[in-house]
Amino acid sequence: MGPPLAPAAASGAAPDLSAAVLREVGQPLTHEALTMAPLGPDEVACTVIAAGLCRTDVAVADGAMIRRIPLVLGHECVVQPMTAGVGGERFVITPYPVAKYTSIGRDSALRYRAQIPVGSGLRGTDGSIVHQFAQIGAFATKVVVDRRRLIPLAASVPDEIAAVIGCAVTTGVDAVLDTAEVAPDDEVVVVGCGGVGLSAIMGARWRGGRVTAIDTNADKEAAALEAGAMAFIHANAGGAPAILDALPVLPTVVVEAAGSTAAIVTAIGIAAPGARVILVGSPPDDGHVSIPAPAIVGNELRVLGHANLRSNPQRSVARVIDGYRSGGLPLDRLVSASFPLTRINEAFAEVRAGRVRKSVIIPDR
Ligand SMILES: [Zn+2]
């Protein structure tokens, strides 16, 4: 799998972690030995226990989203700090900043986010910088992160579930609870049944909404129903008109979680007058949509993007864990595969083929 491990650093420093590195878009990740740069005052080195694989990671690897390379992908994980005095055994890392956030207020979140330094804590064997996706880079045996991003984790949450809380679950749940504000009388349609979509289904059911799931992949039906959807529609070439024929009731909330421009057009095309249309899937960097303006104006649609920018990650993670423990969020139905780090390219292939719900990467021990 990938090229053989590179020799030790020319400087003589021992490589102290191994990682899957994106060196070239469209090519397999390569397994490399990296070194950590000296830790900054707010940085903590952590052992990765498990990391979730998000569709966004695949989008970057495939070039649909452009990021600086070389790059260690992976932006949600559960970790154990290697530094003493952090105050806990296991922590969730989310792609979003955490501490001090609550004291500076909701609307300051974007400014605070901008203050988190861009990750440059990894070096290749030639001393050059290897970037960390979302300043995390979780597809590695270790990560170095800003300590303010560590969210303590209760012992009762299994590693594989904790690994996917940081991005997929909190994103899907926050989108339906905070941005859509789903209520028990809502008819909810979730377009796209990947990790975020399945989490959105669970969140909408938890809040008492009636949920119909839609995906272009008919194989997603079982996962959608197990997550709490009451019906599943296989989207085909007929687009919104065909889906409207299959829907018994027009949705008051549509959550687009597929991350494609076609799904956005579909989501807006099936919404009931006055509906909230939440766009939460990560679209390609060059994605543009063309929507008939009267469809939005005449139907008084509220089209809202959701990317967790205004979420409080500590609160979001705590809420999801409460939902899991109470049985409201059946997160154990979400993770369907785990791969060792050495087989990460197989894990990416499974996501591209649509054969997994949510995969977890377990670093080699
Ligand atoms: Zn993600």
Short mmCIF file of C-alpha atoms and ligand atoms in Angstrom, two decimals:
data_model
loop_
_atom_site.label_atom_id
_atom_site.label_comp_id
_atom_site.label_asym_id
_atom_site.label_seq_id
_atom_site.Cartn_x
_atom_site.Cartn_y
_atom_site.Cartn_z
CA MET A 1 0.00 0.00 0.00
CA GLY A 2 1.75 3.18 -1.18
CA PRO A 3 5.50 3.61 -1.42
CA PRO A 4 7.78 2.18 1.24
CA LEU A 5 8.31 4.30 4.31
CA ALA A 6 10.82 7.09 3.69
CA PRO A 7 14.17 7.08 5.51
CA ALA A 8 14.62 9.08 8.69
CA ALA A 9 14.85 12.85 8.45
CA ALA A 10 18.06 14.28 7.09
CA SER A 11 18.37 16.39 10.23
CA GLY A 12 18.66 13.22 12.26
CA ALA A 13 15.37 13.81 14.06
CA ALA A 14 13.42 10.59 14.41
CA PRO A 15 10.12 10.55 12.53
CA ASP A 16 7.55 10.32 15.24
CA LEU A 17 4.27 9.67 13.53
CA SER A 18 3.02 7.99 10.42
CA ALA A 19 0.31 9.46 8.28
CA ALA A 20 -1.56 9.03 5.02
CA VAL A 21 -0.50 12.02 2.91
CA LEU A 22 -2.21 13.51 -0.12
CA ARG A 23 0.74 14.37 -2.37
CA GLU A 24 -1.14 14.58 -5.64
CA VAL A 25 -4.85 15.13 -6.26
CA GLY A 26 -6.47 12.12 -7.87
CA GLN A 27 -3.76 9.75 -6.70
CA PRO A 28 -3.76 7.33 -3.75
CA LEU A 29 -2.66 8.63 -0.39
CA THR A 30 0.92 7.69 0.46
CA HIS A 31 2.00 6.32 3.80
CA GLU A 32 4.77 8.45 5.21
CA ALA A 33 6.76 8.99 8.35
CA LEU A 34 6.50 12.61 9.51
CA THR A 35 7.89 14.65 12.35
CA MET A 36 6.13 17.14 14.57
CA ALA A 37 7.51 20.64 14.72
CA PRO A 38 8.12 21.94 18.27
CA LEU A 39 4.75 22.50 19.91
CA GLY A 40 3.47 26.04 20.17
CA PRO A 41 2.15 27.34 23.52
CA ASP A 42 -1.43 26.33 22.75
CA GLU A 43 -0.64 23.10 20.93
CA VAL A 44 -1.05 19.57 22.22
CA ALA A 45 0.25 16.33 20.73
CA CYS A 46 -2.31 13.53 20.82
CA THR A 47 -2.49 9.87 19.89
CA VAL A 48 -5.32 9.23 17.43
CA ILE A 49 -7.62 6.49 18.73
CA ALA A 50 -10.02 6.56 15.76
CA ALA A 51 -10.91 9.01 13.00
CA GLY A 52 -14.04 9.35 10.88
CA LEU A 53 -13.84 9.44 7.10
CA CYS A 54 -16.04 12.18 5.68
CA ARG A 55 -17.11 12.67 2.10
CA THR A 56 -15.29 16.03 2.31
CA ASP A 57 -11.98 14.19 2.71
CA VAL A 58 -12.71 12.31 -0.50
CA ALA A 59 -13.72 15.54 -2.26
CA VAL A 60 -10.34 17.07 -1.43
CA ALA A 61 -8.46 13.94 -2.49
CA ASP A 62 -10.34 13.91 -5.78
CA GLY A 63 -9.90 17.63 -6.46
CA ALA A 64 -13.52 18.74 -6.09
CA MET A 65 -12.37 20.89 -3.16
CA ILE A 66 -8.99 22.52 -3.51
CA ARG A 67 -6.68 22.64 -0.49
CA ARG A 68 -2.95 23.10 -0.08
CA ILE A 69 -0.88 19.95 -0.53
CA PRO A 70 0.92 17.96 0.70
CA LEU A 71 -1.88 17.40 3.14
CA VAL A 72 -2.91 14.94 5.84
CA LEU A 73 -6.68 14.56 5.49
CA GLY A 74 -9.11 13.64 8.28
CA HIS A 75 -11.00 16.26 10.28
CA GLU A 76 -12.91 14.41 13.00
CA CYS A 77 -11.43 12.04 15.54
CA VAL A 78 -11.21 10.86 19.11
CA VAL A 79 -7.77 11.25 20.67
CA GLN A 80 -5.75 10.71 23.80
CA PRO A 81 -3.42 13.62 24.65
CA MET A 82 0.27 12.78 25.05
CA THR A 83 0.82 15.92 27.09
CA ALA A 84 0.29 15.79 30.84
CA GLY A 85 -2.16 18.13 32.48
CA VAL A 86 -4.77 18.28 29.76
CA GLY A 87 -7.37 16.91 32.12
CA GLY A 88 -8.95 13.81 30.66
CA GLU A 89 -8.43 10.49 28.92
CA ARG A 90 -10.27 10.83 25.63
CA PHE A 91 -11.29 13.91 23.71
CA VAL A 92 -13.32 14.59 20.59
CA ILE A 93 -11.80 16.94 18.04
CA THR A 94 -14.16 18.85 15.80
CA PRO A 95 -13.20 20.92 12.75
CA TYR A 96 -14.37 23.99 14.66
CA PRO A 97 -12.76 25.97 17.48
CA VAL A 98 -14.00 25.52 21.00
CA ALA A 99 -12.87 27.31 24.13
CA LYS A 100 -13.39 31.00 24.90
CA TYR A 101 -16.02 30.83 22.22
CA THR A 102 -18.89 30.83 24.69
CA SER A 103 -17.60 33.93 26.45
CA ILE A 104 -17.23 36.00 23.30
CA GLY A 105 -20.68 35.21 22.00
CA ARG A 106 -22.31 33.54 19.09
CA ASP A 107 -21.75 36.23 16.50
CA SER A 108 -18.06 36.38 17.23
CA ALA A 109 -17.55 32.77 16.24
CA LEU A 110 -16.29 33.58 12.78
CA ARG A 111 -13.75 36.05 14.13
CA TYR A 112 -12.59 33.55 16.71
CA ARG A 113 -12.28 30.88 14.09
CA ALA A 114 -9.98 33.12 12.11
CA GLN A 115 -7.68 33.42 15.13
CA ILE A 116 -6.92 29.72 15.27
CA PRO A 117 -3.48 29.46 13.64
CA VAL A 118 -3.18 27.59 10.41
CA GLY A 119 -1.73 24.19 11.19
CA SER A 120 1.90 23.84 10.24
CA GLY A 121 2.97 21.42 12.90
CA LEU A 122 4.07 18.58 10.62
CA ARG A 123 7.22 18.16 8.58
CA GLY A 124 8.13 15.69 5.89
CA THR A 125 11.43 13.87 6.03
CA ASP A 126 13.02 16.67 4.00
CA GLY A 127 11.86 19.25 6.52
CA SER A 128 9.13 20.70 4.32
CA ILE A 129 5.72 21.53 5.74
CA VAL A 130 2.95 18.94 5.47
CA HIS A 131 -0.42 20.60 6.00
CA GLN A 132 -3.20 19.33 8.26
CA PHE A 133 -6.71 19.42 6.84
CA ALA A 134 -8.89 21.65 9.02
CA GLN A 135 -5.76 22.10 11.16
CA ILE A 136 -6.27 18.51 12.32
CA GLY A 137 -5.00 15.88 9.88
CA ALA A 138 -6.55 12.91 11.65
CA PHE A 139 -5.46 10.15 9.24
CA ALA A 140 -2.29 9.67 11.21
CA THR A 141 -1.07 7.92 14.32
CA LYS A 142 -0.77 11.29 16.05
CA VAL A 143 -2.09 14.80 15.64
CA VAL A 144 -0.98 18.16 16.94
CA VAL A 145 -3.88 20.50 17.58
CA ASP A 146 -4.72 23.70 19.38
CA ARG A 147 -5.64 22.63 22.94
CA ARG A 148 -8.78 24.76 22.81
CA ARG A 149 -10.24 22.28 20.34
CA LEU A 150 -10.21 19.30 22.73
CA ILE A 151 -13.69 18.37 23.94
CA PRO A 152 -13.77 15.93 26.91
CA LEU A 153 -15.58 12.67 26.25
CA ALA A 154 -17.56 10.53 28.66
CA ALA A 155 -16.33 6.98 29.13
CA SER A 156 -19.59 5.41 27.98
CA VAL A 157 -19.27 6.45 24.32
CA PRO A 158 -17.51 3.82 22.15
CA ASP A 159 -14.44 4.94 20.22
CA GLU A 160 -15.98 4.31 16.81
CA ILE A 161 -18.96 6.50 17.58
CA ALA A 162 -16.85 9.18 19.23
CA ALA A 163 -14.74 9.30 16.06
CA VAL A 164 -17.64 10.47 13.91
CA ILE A 165 -19.26 12.92 16.30
CA GLY A 166 -16.87 15.75 15.53
CA CYS A 167 -18.06 16.49 12.00
CA ALA A 168 -20.70 14.25 10.45
CA VAL A 169 -23.02 13.80 13.40
CA THR A 170 -22.86 17.28 14.88
CA THR A 171 -23.20 18.82 11.42
CA GLY A 172 -26.31 16.83 10.53
CA VAL A 173 -27.90 17.20 13.95
CA ASP A 174 -27.10 20.91 14.32
CA ALA A 175 -28.47 21.58 10.85
CA VAL A 176 -31.89 20.18 11.72
CA LEU A 177 -32.06 21.33 15.33
CA ASP A 178 -30.52 24.80 15.13
CA THR A 179 -30.84 25.97 11.53
CA ALA A 180 -34.01 24.16 10.42
CA GLU A 181 -35.44 24.18 13.96
CA VAL A 182 -37.39 21.02 13.21
CA ALA A 183 -40.53 20.60 15.32
CA PRO A 184 -42.92 17.64 15.76
CA ASP A 185 -45.32 18.87 13.09
CA ASP A 186 -42.65 19.13 10.40
CA GLU A 187 -42.59 16.99 7.29
CA VAL A 188 -38.86 16.60 6.70
CA VAL A 189 -37.14 15.39 3.56
CA VAL A 190 -33.42 14.63 3.68
CA VAL A 191 -31.71 14.55 0.29
CA GLY A 192 -28.52 12.49 0.42
CA CYS A 193 -27.98 9.65 2.88
CA GLY A 194 -24.26 9.81 3.67
CA GLY A 195 -22.97 10.39 7.18
CA VAL A 196 -24.36 13.92 7.49
CA GLY A 197 -27.68 12.95 5.89
CA LEU A 198 -28.19 9.94 8.14
CA SER A 199 -27.35 12.11 11.14
CA ALA A 200 -29.87 14.68 9.95
CA ILE A 201 -32.51 11.93 9.70
CA MET A 202 -31.74 10.85 13.25
CA GLY A 203 -31.86 14.42 14.52
CA ALA A 204 -35.16 15.17 12.79
CA ARG A 205 -36.74 12.01 14.21
CA TRP A 206 -35.37 12.86 17.64
CA ARG A 207 -37.25 16.15 17.42
CA GLY A 208 -40.41 14.35 16.35
CA GLY A 209 -40.46 15.25 12.66
CA ARG A 210 -41.71 12.80 10.05
CA VAL A 211 -38.82 12.02 7.71
CA THR A 212 -38.57 10.86 4.12
CA ALA A 213 -35.10 10.10 2.78
CA ILE A 214 -33.96 10.49 -0.82
CA ASP A 215 -30.78 9.25 -2.49
CA THR A 216 -29.62 8.50 -6.01
CA ASN A 217 -28.20 5.22 -4.66
CA ALA A 218 -31.00 2.72 -3.96
CA ASP A 219 -28.64 0.80 -1.67
CA LYS A 220 -28.97 3.60 0.89
CA GLU A 221 -32.54 2.64 1.71
CA ALA A 222 -31.81 0.26 4.59
CA ALA A 223 -29.49 2.73 6.30
CA ALA A 224 -32.01 5.56 5.90
CA LEU A 225 -34.85 3.52 7.37
CA GLU A 226 -32.69 2.31 10.26
CA ALA A 227 -31.75 5.92 10.97
CA GLY A 228 -35.43 6.74 11.38
CA ALA A 229 -36.77 7.65 7.96
CA MET A 230 -40.34 6.48 7.43
CA ALA A 231 -39.99 6.23 3.66
CA PHE A 232 -37.24 6.19 1.06
CA ILE A 233 -37.37 7.52 -2.48
CA HIS A 234 -34.80 6.45 -5.03
CA ALA A 235 -34.00 9.64 -6.96
CA ASN A 236 -33.46 9.01 -10.62
CA ALA A 237 -33.23 11.04 -13.79
CA GLY A 238 -36.73 12.42 -13.22
CA GLY A 239 -35.43 15.00 -10.75
CA ALA A 240 -37.78 17.09 -8.63
CA PRO A 241 -40.99 16.35 -10.64
CA ALA A 242 -40.58 12.58 -10.19
CA ILE A 243 -39.88 13.02 -6.48
CA LEU A 244 -42.92 15.25 -6.08
CA ASP A 245 -45.03 12.47 -7.59
CA ALA A 246 -43.70 10.06 -4.98
CA LEU A 247 -44.09 12.37 -1.97
CA PRO A 248 -47.44 12.09 -0.20
CA VAL A 249 -47.02 15.51 1.45
CA LEU A 250 -44.90 18.51 0.51
CA PRO A 251 -42.02 18.92 2.95
CA THR A 252 -41.92 21.85 5.35
CA VAL A 253 -38.20 21.21 5.83
CA VAL A 254 -35.79 19.97 3.17
CA VAL A 255 -32.22 19.14 4.18
CA GLU A 256 -29.79 18.86 1.29
CA ALA A 257 -26.91 16.70 2.50
CA ALA A 258 -25.60 15.30 -0.76
CA GLY A 259 -23.17 18.10 -1.52
CA SER A 260 -24.08 18.27 -5.20
CA THR A 261 -25.56 21.10 -7.20
CA ALA A 262 -28.18 18.72 -8.63
CA ALA A 263 -29.33 17.89 -5.10
CA ILE A 264 -29.62 21.60 -4.27
CA VAL A 265 -31.86 22.13 -7.31
CA THR A 266 -33.93 19.12 -6.27
CA ALA A 267 -34.21 20.31 -2.67
CA ILE A 268 -35.52 23.71 -3.67
CA GLY A 269 -37.78 22.17 -6.30
CA ILE A 270 -39.66 19.92 -3.86
CA ALA A 271 -40.10 22.32 -0.91
CA ALA A 272 -43.58 23.34 0.23
CA PRO A 273 -44.45 27.06 0.21
CA GLY A 274 -42.88 28.65 3.28
CA ALA A 275 -40.48 25.74 3.80
CA ARG A 276 -36.98 25.93 5.20
CA VAL A 277 -34.42 24.51 2.79
CA ILE A 278 -31.15 23.76 4.57
CA LEU A 279 -28.06 23.30 2.42
CA VAL A 280 -25.53 21.38 4.50
CA GLY A 281 -23.70 19.13 2.02
CA SER A 282 -20.27 20.44 1.03
CA PRO A 283 -20.58 21.46 -2.63
CA PRO A 284 -17.64 21.38 -5.04
CA ASP A 285 -15.55 24.56 -5.01
CA ASP A 286 -16.73 25.50 -8.51
CA GLY A 287 -20.36 24.51 -7.94
CA HIS A 288 -23.03 26.87 -9.26
CA VAL A 289 -26.78 26.36 -9.30
CA SER A 290 -29.43 27.87 -11.51
CA ILE A 291 -32.80 28.18 -9.80
CA PRO A 292 -35.95 29.80 -11.21
CA ALA A 293 -36.23 32.91 -9.03
CA PRO A 294 -40.02 32.65 -8.69
CA ALA A 295 -39.58 29.23 -7.07
CA ILE A 296 -37.93 30.95 -4.11
CA VAL A 297 -39.76 34.27 -4.06
CA GLY A 298 -43.23 33.05 -4.91
CA ASN A 299 -43.01 30.16 -2.47
CA GLU A 300 -41.42 32.28 0.28
CA LEU A 301 -38.72 29.67 0.73
CA ARG A 302 -36.07 30.22 3.34
CA VAL A 303 -32.87 28.81 1.86
CA LEU A 304 -30.23 28.58 4.57
CA GLY A 305 -26.68 27.32 4.46
CA HIS A 306 -25.30 25.40 7.41
CA ALA A 307 -21.60 24.78 8.02
CA ASN A 308 -21.43 24.80 11.85
CA LEU A 309 -19.84 28.25 11.83
CA ARG A 310 -22.23 29.47 14.49
CA SER A 311 -22.38 26.21 16.39
CA ASN A 312 -20.78 25.94 19.80
CA PRO A 313 -18.88 22.65 19.40
CA GLN A 314 -18.79 21.85 23.11
CA ARG A 315 -22.54 22.25 23.35
CA SER A 316 -23.15 20.40 20.08
CA VAL A 317 -21.02 17.41 21.11
CA ALA A 318 -22.64 17.28 24.56
CA ARG A 319 -26.10 17.38 23.02
CA VAL A 320 -25.30 14.56 20.60
CA ILE A 321 -23.93 12.41 23.42
CA ASP A 322 -27.07 13.06 25.44
CA GLY A 323 -29.13 11.98 22.44
CA TYR A 324 -27.08 8.82 22.01
CA ARG A 325 -27.31 7.85 25.68
CA SER A 326 -31.04 8.47 25.82
CA GLY A 327 -31.67 6.43 22.68
CA GLY A 328 -32.90 9.40 20.69
CA LEU A 329 -29.93 9.27 18.32
CA PRO A 330 -29.17 5.64 17.33
CA LEU A 331 -25.58 6.42 16.37
CA ASP A 332 -24.56 2.77 16.56
CA ARG A 333 -26.37 2.33 13.22
CA LEU A 334 -24.14 4.89 11.56
CA VAL A 335 -20.67 3.35 11.43
CA SER A 336 -20.62 0.37 9.08
CA ALA A 337 -16.93 -0.22 8.45
CA SER A 338 -13.55 0.33 10.00
CA PHE A 339 -10.17 0.19 8.30
CA PRO A 340 -6.62 0.27 9.61
CA LEU A 341 -4.66 3.32 8.49
CA THR A 342 -2.61 1.11 6.16
CA ARG A 343 -5.78 0.36 4.15
CA ILE A 344 -7.10 3.90 4.00
CA ASN A 345 -7.14 3.95 0.19
CA GLU A 346 -9.61 1.05 0.30
CA ALA A 347 -11.74 3.05 2.70
CA PHE A 348 -11.77 5.98 0.25
CA ALA A 349 -12.75 3.62 -2.58
CA GLU A 350 -15.68 2.31 -0.55
CA VAL A 351 -16.95 5.87 -0.01
CA ARG A 352 -16.63 6.66 -3.74
CA ALA A 353 -18.60 3.50 -4.53
CA GLY A 354 -21.31 4.42 -2.01
CA ARG A 355 -20.94 1.09 -0.25
CA VAL A 356 -20.51 2.34 3.32
CA ARG A 357 -22.57 4.40 5.73
CA LYS A 358 -19.74 5.89 7.70
CA SER A 359 -16.21 4.54 7.91
CA VAL A 360 -13.75 4.83 10.74
CA ILE A 361 -9.98 4.73 10.35
CA ILE A 362 -8.09 3.04 13.17
CA PRO A 363 -4.38 3.91 13.21
CA ASP A 364 -2.00 0.99 13.30
CA ARG A 365 -0.92 0.04 16.75
ZN ZN B 1 -16.70 16.23 7.65
#
